[in-house]
Coordinates of C-alpha atoms in Angstrom, one line a residue:
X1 CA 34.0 -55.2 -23.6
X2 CA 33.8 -52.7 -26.1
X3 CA 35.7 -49.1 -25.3
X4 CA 34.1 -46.5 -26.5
X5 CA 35.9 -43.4 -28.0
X6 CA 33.3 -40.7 -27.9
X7 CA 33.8 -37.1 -29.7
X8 CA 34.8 -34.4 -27.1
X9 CA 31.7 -32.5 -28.4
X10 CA 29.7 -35.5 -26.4
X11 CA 30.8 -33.7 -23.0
X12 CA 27.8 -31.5 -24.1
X13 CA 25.4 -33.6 -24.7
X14 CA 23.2 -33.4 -21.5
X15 CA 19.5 -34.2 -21.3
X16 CA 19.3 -32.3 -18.1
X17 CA 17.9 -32.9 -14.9
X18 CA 14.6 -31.5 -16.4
X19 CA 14.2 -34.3 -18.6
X20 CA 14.8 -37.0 -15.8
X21 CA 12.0 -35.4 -13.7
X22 CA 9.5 -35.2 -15.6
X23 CA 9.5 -38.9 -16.3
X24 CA 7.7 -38.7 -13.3
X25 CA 4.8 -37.1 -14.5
X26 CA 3.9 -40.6 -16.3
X27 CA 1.8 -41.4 -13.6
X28 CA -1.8 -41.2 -14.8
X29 CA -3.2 -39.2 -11.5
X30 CA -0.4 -36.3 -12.3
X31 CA -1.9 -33.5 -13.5
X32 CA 0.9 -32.4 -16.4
X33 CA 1.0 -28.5 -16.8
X34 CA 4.5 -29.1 -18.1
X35 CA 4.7 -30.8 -21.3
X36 CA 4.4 -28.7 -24.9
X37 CA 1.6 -30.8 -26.2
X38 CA -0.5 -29.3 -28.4
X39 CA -4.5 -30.7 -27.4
X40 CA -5.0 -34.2 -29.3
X41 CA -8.4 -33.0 -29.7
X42 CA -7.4 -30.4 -32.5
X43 CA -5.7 -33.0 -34.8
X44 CA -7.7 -33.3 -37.9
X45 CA -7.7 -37.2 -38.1
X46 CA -10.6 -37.3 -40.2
X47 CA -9.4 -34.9 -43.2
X48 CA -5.9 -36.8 -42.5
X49 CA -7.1 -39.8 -43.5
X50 CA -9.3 -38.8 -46.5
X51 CA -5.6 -37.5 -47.6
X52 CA -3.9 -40.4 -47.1
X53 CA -6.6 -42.2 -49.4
X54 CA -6.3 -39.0 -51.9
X55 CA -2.5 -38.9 -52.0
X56 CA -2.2 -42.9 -52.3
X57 CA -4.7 -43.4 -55.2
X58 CA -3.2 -40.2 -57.1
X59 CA 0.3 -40.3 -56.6
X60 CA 1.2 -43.2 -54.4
X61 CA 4.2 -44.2 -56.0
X62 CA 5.9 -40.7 -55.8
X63 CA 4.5 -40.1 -52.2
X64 CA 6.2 -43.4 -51.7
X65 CA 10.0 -42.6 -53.5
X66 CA 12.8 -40.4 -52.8
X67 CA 12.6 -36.5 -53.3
X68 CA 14.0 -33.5 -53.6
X69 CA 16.5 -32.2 -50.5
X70 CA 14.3 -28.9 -50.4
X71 CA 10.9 -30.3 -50.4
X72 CA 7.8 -30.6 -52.5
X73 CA 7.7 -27.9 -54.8
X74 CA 3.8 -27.0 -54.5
X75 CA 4.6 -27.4 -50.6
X76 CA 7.6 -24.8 -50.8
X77 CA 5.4 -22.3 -53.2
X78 CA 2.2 -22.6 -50.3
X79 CA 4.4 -21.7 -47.7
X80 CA 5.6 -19.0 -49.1
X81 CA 3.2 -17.4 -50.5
X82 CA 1.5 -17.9 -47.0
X83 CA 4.0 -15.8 -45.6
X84 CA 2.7 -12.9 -47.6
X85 CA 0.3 -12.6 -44.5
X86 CA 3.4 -11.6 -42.1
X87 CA 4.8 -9.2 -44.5
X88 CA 7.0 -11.4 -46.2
X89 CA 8.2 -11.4 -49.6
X90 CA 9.7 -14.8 -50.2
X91 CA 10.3 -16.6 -53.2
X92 CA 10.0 -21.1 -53.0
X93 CA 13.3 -21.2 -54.0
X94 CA 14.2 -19.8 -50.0
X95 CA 12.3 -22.2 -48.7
X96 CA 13.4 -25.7 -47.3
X97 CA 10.7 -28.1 -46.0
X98 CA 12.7 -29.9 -42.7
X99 CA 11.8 -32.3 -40.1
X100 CA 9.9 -30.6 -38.0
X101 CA 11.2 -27.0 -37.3
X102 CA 13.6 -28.3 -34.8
X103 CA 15.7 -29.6 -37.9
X104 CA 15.9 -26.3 -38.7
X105 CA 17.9 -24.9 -35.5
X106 CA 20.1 -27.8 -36.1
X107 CA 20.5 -26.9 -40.1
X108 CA 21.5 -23.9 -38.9
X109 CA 24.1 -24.8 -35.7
X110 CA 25.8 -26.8 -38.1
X111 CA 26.0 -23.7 -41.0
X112 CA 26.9 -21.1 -39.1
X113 CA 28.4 -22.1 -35.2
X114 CA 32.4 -23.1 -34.9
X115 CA 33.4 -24.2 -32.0
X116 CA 33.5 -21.3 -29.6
X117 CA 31.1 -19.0 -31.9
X118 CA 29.3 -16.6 -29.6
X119 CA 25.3 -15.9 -30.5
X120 CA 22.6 -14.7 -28.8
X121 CA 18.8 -15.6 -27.3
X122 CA 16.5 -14.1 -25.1
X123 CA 16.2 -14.4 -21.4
X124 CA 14.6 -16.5 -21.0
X125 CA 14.7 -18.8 -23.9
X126 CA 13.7 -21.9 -25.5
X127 CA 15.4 -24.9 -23.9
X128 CA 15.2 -26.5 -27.1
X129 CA 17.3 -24.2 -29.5
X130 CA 20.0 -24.5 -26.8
X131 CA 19.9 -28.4 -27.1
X132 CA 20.4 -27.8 -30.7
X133 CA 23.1 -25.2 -30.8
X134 CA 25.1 -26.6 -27.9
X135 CA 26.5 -29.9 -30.2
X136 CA 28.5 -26.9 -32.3
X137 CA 30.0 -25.7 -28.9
X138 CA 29.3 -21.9 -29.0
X139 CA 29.6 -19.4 -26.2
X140 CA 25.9 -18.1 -25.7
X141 CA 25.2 -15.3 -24.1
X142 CA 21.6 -13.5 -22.9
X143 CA 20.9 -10.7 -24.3
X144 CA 18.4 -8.7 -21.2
X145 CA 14.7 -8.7 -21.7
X146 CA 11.4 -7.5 -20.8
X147 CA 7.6 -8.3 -21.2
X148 CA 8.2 -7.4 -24.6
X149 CA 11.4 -9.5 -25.7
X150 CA 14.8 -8.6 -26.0
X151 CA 16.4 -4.9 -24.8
X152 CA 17.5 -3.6 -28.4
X153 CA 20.2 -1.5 -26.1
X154 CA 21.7 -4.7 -24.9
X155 CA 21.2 -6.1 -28.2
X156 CA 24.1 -3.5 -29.1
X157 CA 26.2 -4.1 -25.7
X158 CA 26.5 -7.9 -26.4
X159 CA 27.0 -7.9 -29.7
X160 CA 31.2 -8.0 -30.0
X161 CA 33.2 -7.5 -32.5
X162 CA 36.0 -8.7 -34.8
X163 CA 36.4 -12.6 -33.8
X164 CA 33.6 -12.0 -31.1
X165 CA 31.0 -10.9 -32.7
X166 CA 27.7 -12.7 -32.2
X167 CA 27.0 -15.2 -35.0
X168 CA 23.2 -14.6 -34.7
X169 CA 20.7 -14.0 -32.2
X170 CA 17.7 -16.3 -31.8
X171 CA 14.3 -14.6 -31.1
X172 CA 10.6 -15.5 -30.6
X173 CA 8.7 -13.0 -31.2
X174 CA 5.2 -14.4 -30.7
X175 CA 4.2 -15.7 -27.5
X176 CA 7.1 -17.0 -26.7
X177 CA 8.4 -20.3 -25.0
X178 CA 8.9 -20.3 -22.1
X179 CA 7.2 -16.8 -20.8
X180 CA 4.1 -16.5 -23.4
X181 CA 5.7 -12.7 -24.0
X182 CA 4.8 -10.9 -27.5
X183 CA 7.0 -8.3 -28.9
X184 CA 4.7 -5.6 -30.2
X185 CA 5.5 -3.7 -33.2
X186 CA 7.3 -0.6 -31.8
X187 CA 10.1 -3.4 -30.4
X188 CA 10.0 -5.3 -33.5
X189 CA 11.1 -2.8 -36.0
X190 CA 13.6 -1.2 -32.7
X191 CA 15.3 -4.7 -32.3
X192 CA 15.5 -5.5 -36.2
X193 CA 17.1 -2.1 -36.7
X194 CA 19.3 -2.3 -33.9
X195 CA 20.5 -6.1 -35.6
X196 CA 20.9 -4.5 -38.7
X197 CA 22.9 -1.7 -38.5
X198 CA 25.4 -4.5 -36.1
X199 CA 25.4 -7.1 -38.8
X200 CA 23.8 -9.1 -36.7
X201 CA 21.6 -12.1 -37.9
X202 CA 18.1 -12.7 -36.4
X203 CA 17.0 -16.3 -36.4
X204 CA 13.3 -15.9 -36.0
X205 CA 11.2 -18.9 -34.8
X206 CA 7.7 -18.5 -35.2
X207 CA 5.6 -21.9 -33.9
X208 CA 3.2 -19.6 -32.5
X209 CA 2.6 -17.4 -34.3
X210 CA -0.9 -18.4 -35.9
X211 CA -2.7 -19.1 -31.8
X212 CA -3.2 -15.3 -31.4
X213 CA -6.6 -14.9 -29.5
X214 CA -6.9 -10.9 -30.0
X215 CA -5.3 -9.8 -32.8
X216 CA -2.8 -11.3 -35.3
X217 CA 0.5 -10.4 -34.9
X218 CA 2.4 -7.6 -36.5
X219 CA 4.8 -8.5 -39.9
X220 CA 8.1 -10.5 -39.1
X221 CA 11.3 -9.8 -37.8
X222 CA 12.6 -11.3 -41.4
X223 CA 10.2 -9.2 -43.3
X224 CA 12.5 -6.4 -42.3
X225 CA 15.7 -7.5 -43.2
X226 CA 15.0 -10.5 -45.5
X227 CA 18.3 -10.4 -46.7
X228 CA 20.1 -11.0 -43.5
X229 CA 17.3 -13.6 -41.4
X230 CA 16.5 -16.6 -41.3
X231 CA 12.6 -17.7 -40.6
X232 CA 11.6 -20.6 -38.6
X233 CA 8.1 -21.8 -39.3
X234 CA 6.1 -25.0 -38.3
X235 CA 3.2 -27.3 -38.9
X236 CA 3.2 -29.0 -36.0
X237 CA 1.1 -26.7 -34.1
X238 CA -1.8 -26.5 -36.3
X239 CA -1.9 -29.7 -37.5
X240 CA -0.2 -32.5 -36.0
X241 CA 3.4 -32.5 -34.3
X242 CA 3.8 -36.2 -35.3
X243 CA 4.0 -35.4 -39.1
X244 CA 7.4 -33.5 -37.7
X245 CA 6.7 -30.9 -40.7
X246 CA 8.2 -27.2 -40.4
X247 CA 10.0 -25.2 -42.6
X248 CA 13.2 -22.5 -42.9
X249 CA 13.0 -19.5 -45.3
X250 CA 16.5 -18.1 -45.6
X251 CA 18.5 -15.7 -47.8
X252 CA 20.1 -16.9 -51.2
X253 CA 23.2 -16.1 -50.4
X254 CA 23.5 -19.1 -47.7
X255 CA 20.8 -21.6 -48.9
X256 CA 22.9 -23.8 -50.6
X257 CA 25.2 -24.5 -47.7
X258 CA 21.6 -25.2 -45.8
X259 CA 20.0 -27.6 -48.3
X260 CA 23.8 -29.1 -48.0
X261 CA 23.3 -29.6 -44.4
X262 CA 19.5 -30.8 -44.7
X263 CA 20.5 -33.3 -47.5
X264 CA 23.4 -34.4 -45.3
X265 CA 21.4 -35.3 -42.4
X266 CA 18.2 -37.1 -43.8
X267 CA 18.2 -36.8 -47.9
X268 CA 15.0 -35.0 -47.3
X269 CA 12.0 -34.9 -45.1
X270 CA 9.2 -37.9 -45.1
X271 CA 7.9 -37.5 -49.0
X272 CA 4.6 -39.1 -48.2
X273 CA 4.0 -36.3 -45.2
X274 CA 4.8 -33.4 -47.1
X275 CA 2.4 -34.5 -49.8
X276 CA -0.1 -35.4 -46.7
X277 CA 0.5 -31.8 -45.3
X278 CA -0.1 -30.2 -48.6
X279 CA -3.4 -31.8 -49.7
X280 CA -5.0 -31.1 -46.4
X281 CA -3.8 -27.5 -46.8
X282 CA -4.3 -26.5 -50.2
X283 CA -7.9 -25.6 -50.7
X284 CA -7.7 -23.4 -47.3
X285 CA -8.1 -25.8 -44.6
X286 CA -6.1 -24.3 -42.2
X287 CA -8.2 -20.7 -43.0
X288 CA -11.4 -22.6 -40.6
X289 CA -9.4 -25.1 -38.8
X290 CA -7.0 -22.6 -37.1
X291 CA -10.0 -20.4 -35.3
X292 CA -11.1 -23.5 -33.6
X293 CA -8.1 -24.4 -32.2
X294 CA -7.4 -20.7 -30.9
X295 CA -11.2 -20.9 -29.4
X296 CA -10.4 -23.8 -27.8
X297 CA -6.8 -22.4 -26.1
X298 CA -8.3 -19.0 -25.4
X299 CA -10.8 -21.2 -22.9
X300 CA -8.3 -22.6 -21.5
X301 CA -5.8 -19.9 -20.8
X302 CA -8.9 -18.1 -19.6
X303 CA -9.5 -20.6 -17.4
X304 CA -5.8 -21.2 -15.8
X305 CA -5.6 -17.2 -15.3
X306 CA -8.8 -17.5 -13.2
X307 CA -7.4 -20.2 -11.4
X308 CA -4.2 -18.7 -10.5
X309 CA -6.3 -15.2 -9.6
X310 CA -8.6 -17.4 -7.6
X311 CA -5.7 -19.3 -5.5
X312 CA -2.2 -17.9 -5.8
X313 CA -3.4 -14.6 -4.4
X314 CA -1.5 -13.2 -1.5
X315 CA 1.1 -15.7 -2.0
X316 CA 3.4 -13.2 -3.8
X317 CA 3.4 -14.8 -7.3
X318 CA 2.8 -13.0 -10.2
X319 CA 2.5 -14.7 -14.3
X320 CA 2.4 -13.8 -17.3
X321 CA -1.2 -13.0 -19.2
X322 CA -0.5 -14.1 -22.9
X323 CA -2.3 -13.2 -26.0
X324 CA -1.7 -16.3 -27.7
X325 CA 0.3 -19.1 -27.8
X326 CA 0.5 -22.2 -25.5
X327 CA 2.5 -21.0 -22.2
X328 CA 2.5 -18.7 -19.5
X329 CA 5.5 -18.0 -16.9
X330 CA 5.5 -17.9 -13.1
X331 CA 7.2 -15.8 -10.9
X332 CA 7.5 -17.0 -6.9
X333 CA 9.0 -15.2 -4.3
X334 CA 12.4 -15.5 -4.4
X335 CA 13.3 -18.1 -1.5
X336 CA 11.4 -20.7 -3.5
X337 CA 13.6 -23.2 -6.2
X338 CA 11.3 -24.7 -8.5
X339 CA 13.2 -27.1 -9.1
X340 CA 13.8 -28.2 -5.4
X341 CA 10.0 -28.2 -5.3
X342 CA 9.3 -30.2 -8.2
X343 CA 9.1 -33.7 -6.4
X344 CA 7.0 -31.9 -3.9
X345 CA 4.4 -30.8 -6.7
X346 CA 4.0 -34.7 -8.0
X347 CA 3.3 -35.7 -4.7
X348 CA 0.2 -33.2 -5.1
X349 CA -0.1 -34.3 -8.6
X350 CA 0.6 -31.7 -10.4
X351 CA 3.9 -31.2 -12.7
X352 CA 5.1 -28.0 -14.1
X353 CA 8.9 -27.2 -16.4
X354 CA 11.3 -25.9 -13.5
X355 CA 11.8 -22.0 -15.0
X356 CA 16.2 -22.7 -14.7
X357 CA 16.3 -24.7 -17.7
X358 CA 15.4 -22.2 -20.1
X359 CA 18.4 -19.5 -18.7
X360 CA 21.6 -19.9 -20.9
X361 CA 23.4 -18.3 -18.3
X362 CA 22.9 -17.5 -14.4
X363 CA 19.5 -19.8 -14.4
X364 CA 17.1 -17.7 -11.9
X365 CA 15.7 -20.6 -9.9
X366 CA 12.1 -18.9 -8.9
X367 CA 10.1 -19.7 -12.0
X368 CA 7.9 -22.1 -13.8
X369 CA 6.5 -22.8 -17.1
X370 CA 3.1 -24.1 -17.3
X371 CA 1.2 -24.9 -20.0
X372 CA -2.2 -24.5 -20.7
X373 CA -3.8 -26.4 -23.8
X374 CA -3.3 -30.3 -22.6
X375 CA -5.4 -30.1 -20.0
X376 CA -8.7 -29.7 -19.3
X377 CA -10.3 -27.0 -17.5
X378 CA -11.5 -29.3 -15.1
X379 CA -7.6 -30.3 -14.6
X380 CA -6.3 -26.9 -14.8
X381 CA -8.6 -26.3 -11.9
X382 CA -7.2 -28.8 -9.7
X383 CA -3.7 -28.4 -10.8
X384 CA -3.4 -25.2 -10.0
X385 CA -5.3 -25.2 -6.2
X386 CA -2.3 -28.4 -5.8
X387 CA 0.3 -26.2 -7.0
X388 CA -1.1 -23.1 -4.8
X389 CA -1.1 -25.8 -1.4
X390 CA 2.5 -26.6 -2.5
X391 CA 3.8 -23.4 -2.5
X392 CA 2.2 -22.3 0.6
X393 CA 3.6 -25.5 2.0
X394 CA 7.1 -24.6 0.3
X395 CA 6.6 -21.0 2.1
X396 CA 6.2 -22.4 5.5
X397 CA 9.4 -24.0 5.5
X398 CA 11.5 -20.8 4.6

């Protein structure tokens, strides 16, 4: 038998305990409240399809060959001219079209991470930006946070110097994964100061950004120091995640070694999807497609925050109330683990993200993400009264 000689960086490579329990949440009578899904109903199958047909008969056998590494140029020159919305001046030329904008926090592990590299992230953070930088081996460390994102002053405490200065510090500022948080203005332009006047990068991820139900938010992180972010944008969430289709802006003065990177790992992303993406979106599309899908998550979020009002009262749990966005957080008393409680939730049904997977350091073990656009209000009803008789039931026995 074969003896595999793996890379040390391999030791690393761990899909968690997370990932092995909610394989249970296959069965069809579990209620999921865990997974990211954006709502199947939303994907725009029909105008999809009158694409295909468009892009096939017009161009099929360029939709069909090889590209360039950056992307298709009337994609690149939509997106960032799009980005004029958030305050950003951007020229196509900035932009690289990935696979999905997960590609993007790889791109940028690989570009700017050595092997013991300190950077950044919220607390808590996306569980899915650590997966990506971990291959590189950094040292990451949590900068503190509030309901409005990261604490500019301990922005400026962690930061280092010399040979332990913080590569970069990954932020999401618009209702955030896991917590549902938004950083209003006043933090913005506090933390993108603060970062500035350190030297300090801000990777900006923004696949939220567009589900605002009250108000859109306020300009970038990046459109305050364009020279020194790097933007993280995304398709997947208001059109289809299957198309994997997202998108990095970043300065000129390390786009090269990017595109390098990109052009390394795939050549380019899917020709035929980009050229999908951008006939669906050209004429506007998105300007009356988005409104329906932020209707249709507003009712829903309404409808879990009712829920959790109508049976988690008393119980001492509080959650977060977002204003857009796909999550919200849970906070239990502090004798409960969430994770020790998961298999107890599925045999109620119900499944929720155990809230210790998305610390980077000292994992607090008394929270839960939930989200929820995948289910229906009907669901989200009975999830949440089988969650609520689970904790009480998790109470009683501490």
């Amino acid at each position: 038998m074969t003896e595999w000689t793996l890379a040390q960086r391999v030791k690393t490579f761990d899909p968690g305990i997370v990932q092995g329990l909610l394989k249970l949440t296959e069965n069809p009578q579990i209620i999921s409240l865990a997974g990211g899904l954006p709502a199947a109903q939303t994907f725009p199958v029909e105008m999809m399809a009158r694409a295909c047909q468009q892009v096939l008969s017009s161009a099929g056998s360029d939709a069909l060959q090889y590209s360039a590494g950056e992307g298709y140029a009337p994609l690149r020159e939509w997106v960032a001219n799009d980005l004029k919305k958030q305050g950003m001046k951007v020229d196509a030329d900035q932009v690289i079209i990935t696979t999905g904008s997960q590609q993007g926090l790889d791109l940028i592990a690989k570009v700017l991470l050595d092997c013991g590299s300190r950077i950044l992230v919220e607390t808590p953070t996306y569980m899915g930006a650590l997966q990506a930088f971990c291959p590189m081996e950094p040292v990451v460390d949590s900068v503190q946070s509030d309901d409005c994102g990261p604490i500019p002053a301990d922005l400026r405490e962690k930061a280092g110097t010399g040979a332990q200065k913080a590569r970069f510090m990954y932020v999401l500022p618009n209702f955030q994964n896991p917590t549902g948080r938004f950083m209003n203005d006043e933090r913005r332009a506090a933390l993108a100061q603060e970062a500035q006047q350190l030297g300090i990068p801000l990777v900006e991820d923004n696949p939220y950004g567009d589900l605002w139900f009250e108000a859109p938010p306020p300009a970038s992180l990046t459109s305050r120091a364009p020279e020194q972010n790097i933007y993280l944008g995304s398709f997947s969430k208001v059109l289809a995640p299957g198309l994997r289709m997202g998108y990095l802006v970043a300065p000129k003065a390390i786009f090269s070694k990017l595109l390098f990177a990109k052009m390394a790992a795939d050549l380019h992303a899917p020709t035929f999807n980009q050229r999908i993406v951008y006939e669906v979106i050209k004429d506007g599309f998105l300007d009356q497609h988005v409104p329906t899908i932020r209707a249709l998550y507003k009712e829903k979020r309404d409808a879990m925050l009712a829920a959790l009002e109508r049976e988690m009262t008393g119980l001492g749990v509080t959650w977060t109330r977002p204003v857009g966005g796909m999550f919200l957080w849970l906070d239990l008393p502090k004798q409960i683990n969430t994770m020790d409680m998961f298999p107890r939730a599925i045999a109620h049904n119900v499944a929720y993200v155990p809230g210790a997977a998305f610390y980077a350091n000292a994992p607090e073990q008394n929270h839960m993400r939930l989200s929820y656009v995948t289910a229906s209000v009907e669901q989200i009803n009975t999830a949440i009264a089988a969650l609520a008789t689970t904790i009480k039931e998790e109470l009683a026995r501490s």
